[in-house]
PDB file of C-alpha atoms in Angstrom:
ATOM      1  CA  MET A  14    -140.055  80.888 317.191  1.00 90.00           C
ATOM      2  CA  LYS A  15    -139.063  77.289 316.985  1.00 95.00           C
ATOM      3  CA  VAL A  16    -141.178  75.032 314.406  1.00 96.00           C
ATOM      4  CA  LEU A  17    -141.107  71.057 314.455  1.00 97.00           C
ATOM      5  CA  ILE A  18    -142.302  69.762 311.170  1.00 97.00           C
ATOM      6  CA  ILE A  19    -143.078  65.917 311.419  1.00 97.00           C
ATOM      7  CA  GLU A  20    -143.578  65.172 307.519  1.00 96.00           C
ATOM      8  CA  ASP A  21    -141.949  62.349 305.253  1.00 94.00           C
ATOM      9  CA  ASP A  22    -142.360  64.286 302.004  1.00 93.00           C
ATOM     10  CA  GLU A  23    -138.819  66.168 301.746  1.00 94.00           C
ATOM     11  CA  ASN A  24    -140.278  68.422 299.181  1.00 94.00           C
ATOM     12  CA  ILE A  25    -142.969  69.665 301.493  1.00 94.00           C
ATOM     13  CA  VAL A  26    -140.638  70.043 304.303  1.00 95.00           C
ATOM     14  CA  GLU A  27    -138.577  72.330 302.507  1.00 95.00           C
ATOM     15  CA  SER A  28    -141.205  74.316 300.970  1.00 94.00           C
ATOM     16  CA  LEU A  29    -142.500  74.745 304.505  1.00 95.00           C
ATOM     17  CA  ALA A  30    -139.339  75.482 305.788  1.00 96.00           C
ATOM     18  CA  LEU A  31    -138.325  78.208 303.112  1.00 95.00           C
ATOM     19  CA  SER A  32    -141.853  79.902 303.695  1.00 94.00           C
ATOM     20  CA  LEU A  33    -141.597  80.225 307.570  1.00 95.00           C
ATOM     21  CA  ARG A  34    -137.886  81.375 307.030  1.00 95.00           C
ATOM     22  CA  MET A  35    -139.264  84.106 304.384  1.00 93.00           C
ATOM     23  CA  ARG A  36    -141.749  85.144 306.844  1.00 92.00           C
ATOM     24  CA  TRP A  37    -139.847  85.053 309.938  1.00 93.00           C
ATOM     25  CA  PRO A  38    -136.122  85.159 309.390  1.00 94.00           C
ATOM     26  CA  ASP A  39    -134.961  84.216 312.840  1.00 94.00           C
ATOM     27  CA  VAL A  40    -137.340  81.035 312.945  1.00 95.00           C
ATOM     28  CA  VAL A  41    -135.666  77.725 313.953  1.00 96.00           C
ATOM     29  CA  VAL A  42    -136.908  74.594 312.181  1.00 97.00           C
ATOM     30  CA  SER A  43    -136.547  71.201 313.078  1.00 97.00           C
ATOM     31  CA  SER A  44    -137.706  68.301 310.936  1.00 97.00           C
ATOM     32  CA  THR A  45    -138.151  64.569 310.930  1.00 97.00           C
ATOM     33  CA  GLY A  46    -140.211  62.021 308.582  1.00 96.00           C
ATOM     34  CA  MET A  47    -140.757  59.456 311.345  1.00 97.00           C
ATOM     35  CA  GLY A  48    -143.396  59.775 314.096  1.00 96.00           C
ATOM     36  CA  GLU A  49    -141.549  58.266 316.857  1.00 96.00           C
ATOM     37  CA  GLU A  50    -138.640  60.760 316.414  1.00 97.00           C
ATOM     38  CA  GLY A  51    -140.997  63.408 316.623  1.00 96.00           C
ATOM     39  CA  LEU A  52    -142.278  62.576 319.697  1.00 96.00           C
ATOM     40  CA  GLN A  53    -138.725  62.679 321.175  1.00 96.00           C
ATOM     41  CA  LEU A  54    -138.478  66.225 319.580  1.00 96.00           C
ATOM     42  CA  VAL A  55    -141.476  67.501 321.091  1.00 95.00           C
ATOM     43  CA  GLU A  56    -139.717  66.904 324.112  1.00 93.00           C
ATOM     44  CA  THR A  57    -136.150  67.935 323.719  1.00 94.00           C
ATOM     45  CA  PHE A  58    -136.512  70.447 320.828  1.00 95.00           C
ATOM     46  CA  SER A  59    -139.582  72.073 322.853  1.00 92.00           C
ATOM     47  CA  PRO A  60    -141.100  73.731 319.692  1.00 95.00           C
ATOM     48  CA  ASP A  61    -143.582  76.654 319.765  1.00 92.00           C
ATOM     49  CA  ILE A  62    -145.872  74.760 317.077  1.00 95.00           C
ATOM     50  CA  VAL A  63    -145.834  71.400 315.501  1.00 97.00           C
ATOM     51  CA  ILE A  64    -146.924  70.814 311.761  1.00 97.00           C
ATOM     52  CA  LEU A  65    -147.839  67.226 311.656  1.00 97.00           C
ATOM     53  CA  ASP A  66    -148.549  64.874 308.559  1.00 95.00           C
ATOM     54  CA  LEU A  67    -150.997  61.919 309.321  1.00 93.00           C
ATOM     55  CA  GLY A  68    -149.311  59.435 306.570  1.00 91.00           C
ATOM     56  CA  LEU A  69    -146.108  58.841 308.465  1.00 94.00           C
ATOM     57  CA  PRO A  70    -143.850  55.621 307.670  1.00 95.00           C
ATOM     58  CA  ASP A  71    -143.759  54.245 311.243  1.00 95.00           C
ATOM     59  CA  ILE A  72    -146.749  55.232 313.185  1.00 94.00           C
ATOM     60  CA  ASN A  73    -149.884  56.913 312.278  1.00 92.00           C
ATOM     61  CA  GLY A  74    -150.299  60.712 312.680  1.00 94.00           C
ATOM     62  CA  PHE A  75    -153.249  60.426 314.801  1.00 94.00           C
ATOM     63  CA  GLU A  76    -151.149  58.044 317.096  1.00 95.00           C
ATOM     64  CA  VAL A  77    -148.267  60.892 317.392  1.00 96.00           C
ATOM     65  CA  LEU A  78    -151.116  63.419 318.154  1.00 95.00           C
ATOM     66  CA  ARG A  79    -152.538  61.278 321.146  1.00 93.00           C
ATOM     67  CA  GLN A  80    -149.207  60.803 322.435  1.00 94.00           C
ATOM     68  CA  VAL A  81    -148.216  64.388 322.542  1.00 94.00           C
ATOM     69  CA  ARG A  82    -151.415  65.173 324.289  1.00 89.00           C
ATOM     70  CA  LEU A  83    -150.444  63.098 327.292  1.00 88.00           C
ATOM     71  CA  PHE A  84    -147.426  65.375 328.176  1.00 88.00           C
ATOM     72  CA  SER A  85    -147.650  68.552 326.101  1.00 89.00           C
ATOM     73  CA  ASP A  86    -150.210  71.322 325.129  1.00 83.00           C
ATOM     74  CA  VAL A  87    -147.920  72.695 322.177  1.00 90.00           C
ATOM     75  CA  PRO A  88    -150.176  74.125 319.225  1.00 91.00           C
ATOM     76  CA  ILE A  89    -150.465  71.331 316.637  1.00 94.00           C
ATOM     77  CA  ILE A  90    -151.469  71.736 313.113  1.00 94.00           C
ATOM     78  CA  ILE A  91    -152.575  68.758 311.096  1.00 94.00           C
ATOM     79  CA  LEU A  92    -151.277  68.933 307.340  1.00 92.00           C
ATOM     80  CA  SER A  93    -152.851  66.009 305.504  1.00 89.00           C
ATOM     81  CA  VAL A  94    -154.487  64.804 302.178  1.00 87.00           C
ATOM     82  CA  LEU A  95    -157.028  63.372 304.176  1.00 83.00           C
ATOM     83  CA  GLY A  96    -159.793  65.860 303.661  1.00 79.00           C
ATOM     84  CA  ASP A  97    -163.093  63.883 304.898  1.00 80.00           C
ATOM     85  CA  GLU A  98    -165.199  65.584 307.508  1.00 77.00           C
ATOM     86  CA  ASP A  99    -164.652  62.255 309.455  1.00 81.00           C
ATOM     87  CA  ASP A 100    -160.965  62.966 309.674  1.00 85.00           C
ATOM     88  CA  ILE A 101    -161.119  66.358 310.284  1.00 84.00           C
ATOM     89  CA  VAL A 102    -163.488  65.802 313.086  1.00 81.00           C
ATOM     90  CA  ARG A 103    -161.337  62.864 314.468  1.00 85.00           C
ATOM     91  CA  GLY A 104    -158.124  65.409 314.410  1.00 88.00           C
ATOM     92  CA  LEU A 105    -159.971  68.100 316.188  1.00 82.00           C
ATOM     93  CA  GLU A 106    -161.445  66.053 318.576  1.00 79.00           C
ATOM     94  CA  MET A 107    -158.262  64.608 319.640  1.00 85.00           C
ATOM     95  CA  ASP A 108    -157.198  68.328 320.556  1.00 82.00           C
ATOM     96  CA  ALA A 109    -155.104  69.217 317.182  1.00 89.00           C
ATOM     97  CA  ASP A 110    -155.484  72.979 317.276  1.00 86.00           C
ATOM     98  CA  ASP A 111    -156.191  73.223 313.255  1.00 88.00           C
ATOM     99  CA  TYR A 112    -156.365  70.774 310.271  1.00 90.00           C
ATOM    100  CA  ILE A 113    -155.319  71.984 306.673  1.00 89.00           C
ATOM    101  CA  VAL A 114    -156.045  69.923 303.629  1.00 87.00           C
ATOM    102  CA  LYS A 115    -153.248  69.490 301.264  1.00 86.00           C
ATOM    103  CA  PRO A 116    -152.802  70.904 298.582  1.00 83.00           C
ATOM    104  CA  PHE A 117    -153.025  74.377 300.328  1.00 83.00           C
ATOM    105  CA  LYS A 118    -151.844  78.063 299.955  1.00 84.00           C
ATOM    106  CA  LYS A 119    -148.764  79.070 301.508  1.00 87.00           C
ATOM    107  CA  MET A 120    -150.264  82.444 302.783  1.00 86.00           C
ATOM    108  CA  GLU A 121    -153.307  80.298 304.265  1.00 83.00           C
ATOM    109  CA  PHE A 122    -150.570  78.139 306.022  1.00 89.00           C
ATOM    110  CA  LEU A 123    -148.446  81.137 307.430  1.00 90.00           C
ATOM    111  CA  ALA A 124    -151.529  82.770 308.591  1.00 85.00           C
ATOM    112  CA  ARG A 125    -152.698  79.813 310.744  1.00 85.00           C
ATOM    113  CA  VAL A 126    -149.256  79.316 311.924  1.00 89.00           C
ATOM    114  CA  LYS A 127    -149.180  83.070 313.261  1.00 86.00           C
ATOM    115  CA  SER A 128    -152.520  83.057 314.837  1.00 80.00           C
ATOM    116  CA  LEU A 129    -151.925  80.045 316.774  1.00 82.00           C
ATOM    117  CA  VAL A 130    -148.296  81.265 318.047  1.00 80.00           C
ATOM    118  CA  ARG A 131    -150.141  84.577 318.795  1.00 74.00           C
ATOM    119  CA  ARG A 132    -152.738  82.864 320.964  1.00 67.00           C
ATOM    120  CA  LYS A 133    -150.015  80.754 322.786  1.00 64.00           C
ATOM    121  CA  ASN A 134    -148.111  83.781 323.756  1.00 58.00           C
ATOM    122  CA  VAL A 135    -151.203  85.505 325.199  1.00 53.00           C
ATOM    123  CA  PRO A 136    -150.613  85.803 329.106  1.00 51.00           C
ATOM    124  CA  VAL A 137    -152.953  83.562 331.290  1.00 47.00           C
ATOM    125  CA  ASP A 138    -155.326  85.753 333.327  1.00 51.00           C
ATOM    126  CA  LEU A 139    -158.787  85.597 334.553  1.00 54.00           C
ATOM    127  CA  THR A 140    -160.414  87.976 331.856  1.00 80.00           C
ATOM    128  CA  VAL A 141    -164.134  87.191 331.954  1.00 87.00           C
ATOM    129  CA  TYR A 142    -167.007  88.048 329.789  1.00 89.00           C
ATOM    130  CA  GLU A 143    -170.508  87.292 331.026  1.00 91.00           C
ATOM    131  CA  ARG A 144    -173.861  87.712 329.207  1.00 92.00           C
ATOM    132  CA  GLY A 145    -177.074  86.193 330.303  1.00 90.00           C
ATOM    133  CA  SER A 146    -176.374  82.978 332.113  1.00 91.00           C
ATOM    134  CA  TYR A 147    -173.057  82.408 330.378  1.00 93.00           C
ATOM    135  CA  LYS A 148    -169.675  83.380 331.669  1.00 92.00           C
ATOM    136  CA  VAL A 149    -166.583  82.677 329.672  1.00 91.00           C
ATOM    137  CA  PHE A 150    -162.915  82.834 331.227  1.00 88.00           C
ATOM    138  CA  LEU A 151    -161.146  83.782 327.724  1.00 83.00           C
ATOM    139  CA  SER A 152    -157.634  82.838 328.434  1.00 77.00           C
ATOM    140  CA  LEU A 153    -158.618  79.680 330.576  1.00 79.00           C
ATOM    141  CA  HIS A 154    -161.076  78.450 327.824  1.00 83.00           C
ATOM    142  CA  HIS A 155    -163.530  77.715 330.486  1.00 88.00           C
ATOM    143  CA  LEU A 156    -167.451  78.426 329.968  1.00 92.00           C
ATOM    144  CA  TYR A 157    -169.911  78.355 332.616  1.00 93.00           C
ATOM    145  CA  TYR A 158    -173.795  78.045 332.076  1.00 92.00           C
ATOM    146  CA  ASN A 159    -175.113  78.942 335.528  1.00 89.00           C
ATOM    147  CA  GLU A 160    -172.666  76.710 337.635  1.00 85.00           C
ATOM    148  CA  ASN A 161    -172.184  74.117 335.017  1.00 91.00           C
ATOM    149  CA  LYS A 162    -168.523  74.205 333.510  1.00 91.00           C
ATOM    150  CA  VAL A 163    -167.320  73.296 329.899  1.00 90.00           C
ATOM    151  CA  THR A 164    -163.685  73.115 328.951  1.00 87.00           C
ATOM    152  CA  LEU A 165    -163.208  74.487 325.366  1.00 86.00           C
ATOM    153  CA  THR A 166    -160.585  74.342 322.969  1.00 80.00           C
ATOM    154  CA  LYS A 167    -158.919  77.730 322.053  1.00 78.00           C
ATOM    155  CA  SER A 168    -160.643  77.839 318.695  1.00 82.00           C
ATOM    156  CA  GLU A 169    -164.139  76.834 320.131  1.00 88.00           C
ATOM    157  CA  CYS A 170    -163.499  79.766 322.880  1.00 88.00           C
ATOM    158  CA  LEU A 171    -162.756  82.290 320.090  1.00 88.00           C
ATOM    159  CA  ILE A 172    -165.811  81.067 318.126  1.00 92.00           C
ATOM    160  CA  PHE A 173    -168.150  81.196 321.301  1.00 93.00           C
ATOM    161  CA  TYR A 174    -166.839  84.796 322.045  1.00 92.00           C
ATOM    162  CA  LYS A 175    -167.520  85.858 318.675  1.00 93.00           C
ATOM    163  CA  LEU A 176    -171.059  84.233 318.822  1.00 95.00           C
ATOM    164  CA  ILE A 177    -172.263  85.679 322.157  1.00 94.00           C
ATOM    165  CA  GLN A 178    -170.876  89.130 321.550  1.00 92.00           C
ATOM    166  CA  ASN A 179    -173.230  89.175 318.641  1.00 95.00           C
ATOM    167  CA  ALA A 180    -175.976  87.263 319.997  1.00 94.00           C
ATOM    168  CA  ASN A 181    -179.273  87.096 318.077  1.00 94.00           C
ATOM    169  CA  SER A 182    -177.540  88.384 315.095  1.00 95.00           C
ATOM    170  CA  VAL A 183    -175.907  86.751 312.010  1.00 96.00           C
ATOM    171  CA  VAL A 184    -172.293  86.087 312.328  1.00 96.00           C
ATOM    172  CA  THR A 185    -170.808  85.245 309.015  1.00 95.00           C
ATOM    173  CA  TYR A 186    -168.404  82.403 308.079  1.00 93.00           C
ATOM    174  CA  SER A 187    -166.010  85.163 306.945  1.00 92.00           C
ATOM    175  CA  SER A 188    -165.943  86.930 310.259  1.00 92.00           C
ATOM    176  CA  ILE A 189    -165.373  83.757 312.317  1.00 92.00           C
ATOM    177  CA  ALA A 190    -162.456  82.858 309.768  1.00 87.00           C
ATOM    178  CA  ARG A 191    -160.915  86.207 310.190  1.00 84.00           C
ATOM    179  CA  GLU A 192    -161.348  85.813 314.274  1.00 83.00           C
ATOM    180  CA  LEU A 193    -159.314  82.403 314.193  1.00 80.00           C
ATOM    181  CA  TRP A 194    -156.991  82.806 311.574  1.00 75.00           C
ATOM    182  CA  GLY A 195    -156.837  86.821 310.506  1.00 72.00           C
ATOM    183  CA  ASP A 196    -158.182  86.311 307.092  1.00 72.00           C
ATOM    184  CA  ASP A 197    -160.721  84.290 305.220  1.00 72.00           C
ATOM    185  CA  TYR A 198    -159.471  81.251 303.052  1.00 68.00           C
ATOM    186  CA  PRO A 199    -161.002  78.684 300.353  1.00 65.00           C
ATOM    187  CA  GLY A 200    -161.923  75.531 302.576  1.00 67.00           C
ATOM    188  CA  SER A 201    -162.338  77.500 305.844  1.00 77.00           C
ATOM    189  CA  ILE A 202    -165.979  76.874 306.051  1.00 83.00           C
ATOM    190  CA  GLU A 203    -165.469  73.047 306.502  1.00 79.00           C
ATOM    191  CA  ALA A 204    -162.971  73.614 309.454  1.00 80.00           C
ATOM    192  CA  ILE A 205    -165.475  76.200 310.804  1.00 87.00           C
ATOM    193  CA  ARG A 206    -168.379  73.733 310.723  1.00 87.00           C
ATOM    194  CA  VAL A 207    -166.472  71.001 312.532  1.00 84.00           C
ATOM    195  CA  TYR A 208    -165.765  73.519 315.457  1.00 87.00           C
ATOM    196  CA  VAL A 209    -168.978  74.628 315.865  1.00 91.00           C
ATOM    197  CA  GLN A 210    -170.517  71.098 315.551  1.00 88.00           C
ATOM    198  CA  ARG A 211    -168.347  70.452 318.653  1.00 86.00           C
ATOM    199  CA  LEU A 212    -169.144  73.622 320.416  1.00 91.00           C
ATOM    200  CA  ARG A 213    -172.847  73.084 319.878  1.00 92.00           C
ATOM    201  CA  LYS A 214    -172.587  69.552 321.537  1.00 90.00           C
ATOM    202  CA  LYS A 215    -170.713  70.860 324.554  1.00 91.00           C
ATOM    203  CA  ILE A 216    -173.096  73.605 325.167  1.00 92.00           C
ATOM    204  CA  GLU A 217    -176.185  71.237 324.729  1.00 91.00           C
ATOM    205  CA  THR A 218    -174.659  69.100 327.587  1.00 90.00           C
ATOM    206  CA  VAL A 219    -174.940  71.771 330.276  1.00 89.00           C
ATOM    207  CA  THR A 220    -178.211  73.720 328.620  1.00 89.00           C
ATOM    208  CA  GLY A 221    -180.016  70.718 327.431  1.00 86.00           C
ATOM    209  CA  ASN A 222    -180.835  72.905 324.532  1.00 82.00           C
ATOM    210  CA  ASN A 223    -179.642  71.886 320.898  1.00 73.00           C
ATOM    211  CA  ALA A 224    -180.982  75.009 319.307  1.00 81.00           C
ATOM    212  CA  VAL A 225    -178.541  77.606 320.871  1.00 91.00           C
ATOM    213  CA  ILE A 226    -176.502  77.989 317.988  1.00 94.00           C
ATOM    214  CA  GLU A 227    -178.601  78.144 314.814  1.00 94.00           C
ATOM    215  CA  THR A 228    -177.082  77.336 311.224  1.00 94.00           C
ATOM    216  CA  LYS A 229    -177.958  80.019 308.679  1.00 93.00           C
ATOM    217  CA  SER A 230    -177.572  78.107 305.546  1.00 89.00           C
ATOM    218  CA  ASN A 231    -174.727  79.345 303.289  1.00 88.00           C
ATOM    219  CA  VAL A 232    -174.060  82.394 305.609  1.00 93.00           C
ATOM    220  CA  GLY A 233    -173.031  81.350 308.959  1.00 95.00           C
ATOM    221  CA  TYR A 234    -174.679  81.169 312.373  1.00 96.00           C
ATOM    222  CA  ILE A 235    -176.979  82.953 315.073  1.00 95.00           C
ATOM    223  CA  PHE A 236    -176.568  82.571 318.996  1.00 95.00           C
ATOM    224  CA  ASN A 237    -180.006  82.438 320.341  1.00 93.00           C
ATOM    225  CA  LEU A 238    -179.887  84.135 323.821  1.00 90.00           C
ATOM    226  CA  GLN A 239    -182.646  84.962 326.065  1.00 81.00           C
ATOM    227  CA  GLU A 240    -181.593  88.058 328.325  1.00 66.00           C
TER     228      GLU A 240
END
């Protein structure tokens, strides 16, 4: 596995690299504190995953993310002190795969890296799950409602699959966190809320119904499905 860390705090880089090597002894880590160099390394180093800080000295991390997405679908985890919901929403809407707020626990970080790399290495096929008027192509992250198509992110697709499999029953925050990252961690609820907010909007565009995913306060969600 090759990991690219774009982060200007050398202490954080050293800590992340040590954690990665303890978990995966054969990992190859490359790092830079500059966004422009990070863009070049995405092309030349061809990492399996990118860890991206937002507060870089030369160009904003959001701009790095935007430019990477012009030529690569490499999994990207944003690692930032910016923890406001607006920042998280912005990062995920720009197609980051995950967003972790500093300070963070190393085990949580490693679990999220493992989850994204595992998803990246799943062979693309046309495995389809159908229920009611919905059809989801799991590996391609395509959702159809009747003949209307919606493109989901990997995380949105996993959440949708979990919700529709358990339609008309409560799906807890913890079970969604385990689906996404393999475990439940402090702070995961905020990220899940952002994912579900985006997923709800996408489903609403094709169904015209904003009550498909119902929030159960402090518990989780119900996917309302008429079959």
